[in-house]
Amino acid sequence: VDKTTEVGRLGLALNTMLGRIEDALDQRSRSEQRLRTFVADASHELRTPLTSILGYAQMFRRGAAADPDDLRTVMRRIEDESSRMARLVEDLLVLARLDDGRPPRCAEVDVAALCRDAVLDARLHEPGRVISGPGDEPVLVVADADQVRQVLANLLRNAVTHTPPGTPVDVRLTKSGDEVAIDVVDHGPGIPAEYHERVFDRFFRVAAGRERDSGGAGLGLSIAAAVVSAHGGQISVLDTPGGGATFRVVLSGRT
Ligand code: ADP
């Protein structure tokens, strides 16, 4: 009887182990699939500006842009496409660094000061736009200051590039208990409710066709999401009352 029970137990244990191995393999093939998709998307995004640059260079070589005005246009397009590529490569590098799983280098930082700096930067990039930030009172969070700067820069750049020139942008802080919510509030077209989750996916753009010419590659928010998740925080998008998007980052003030 003992032997049968023993064999039964062994069988159960083996079964559990097999189940675990299957799960691990599943997970591995899912992450390999994700990696393949990522590489394919990245190559596609890089190919688009490269093809334009090649086209313009060939045009120039064939003498099709002999007129000084045409030449200037061609050169400007090459410049634009090159800087798009440079930004894309920069974003890919940032993502790769975040993906390698090293924990952020956290310390107590004044997030109000980081917000004010980010607001100043954004104003420099678009003079004339009304962008306001939090006041002087320090608000402490435990975070990697460089990474939080990057998140703020990405959210502010979006708020400025995806909204009409005259509309104001506001960065607000709200403390509740140990947590601090950073809201980047704009009054542009907002994000349709069906995209509130997907907007944080890599390479996702709300209007892919329209934005291909002007915007980025759809990595800014996925970088922000990766940073926030490495901090154990949350990022989400809400509708601004009266219209627009409010991106909310919640970070902890606890060590
Ligand atoms: P990108 O770098 O191309 O802007 P993001 O990941 O930062 O990519 O944003 C993804 C998409 O979400 C954008 O292409 C845009 O369609 C939309 N989006 C982001 N921020 C805003 C905003 N403040 N208002 C409206 N749409 C936005």
Short mmCIF file of C-alpha atoms in Angstrom, two decimals, residues 1 15 22 24 32 43 73 75-76 81 86 130 148-149 159-160 164 167 171 187 195 199 206-207 221 252 254:
data_model
loop_
_atom_site.label_atom_id
_atom_site.label_comp_id
_atom_site.label_asym_id
_atom_site.label_seq_id
_atom_site.Cartn_x
_atom_site.Cartn_y
_atom_site.Cartn_z
CA VAL A 1 0.00 0.00 0.00
CA ASN A 15 2.97 16.26 -13.08
CA GLU A 22 5.46 24.01 -19.78
CA ALA A 24 8.25 28.47 -18.36
CA GLU A 32 10.73 35.65 -27.82
CA SER A 43 13.46 47.99 -38.43
CA THR A 73 14.14 71.94 -49.57
CA MET A 75 18.60 69.46 -47.71
CA ARG A 76 16.00 70.39 -45.11
CA GLU A 81 14.57 62.69 -41.60
CA ALA A 86 18.54 60.03 -34.41
CA VAL A 130 1.68 78.97 -21.77
CA VAL A 148 11.83 61.01 -13.86
CA ARG A 149 13.23 63.91 -15.93
CA ALA A 159 1.35 67.76 -24.56
CA VAL A 160 2.97 70.42 -26.73
CA PRO A 164 -3.02 73.29 -30.89
CA THR A 167 -3.73 75.91 -25.69
CA VAL A 171 1.92 70.28 -14.58
CA HIS A 187 -6.50 70.82 -23.68
CA TYR A 195 -6.87 53.69 -26.67
CA VAL A 199 -1.29 54.31 -25.94
CA VAL A 206 -3.37 57.05 -32.26
CA ALA A 207 -3.42 58.17 -35.90
CA LEU A 221 4.92 56.82 -23.64
CA SER A 252 5.84 56.76 -3.87
CA ARG A 254 8.57 55.95 0.78
#
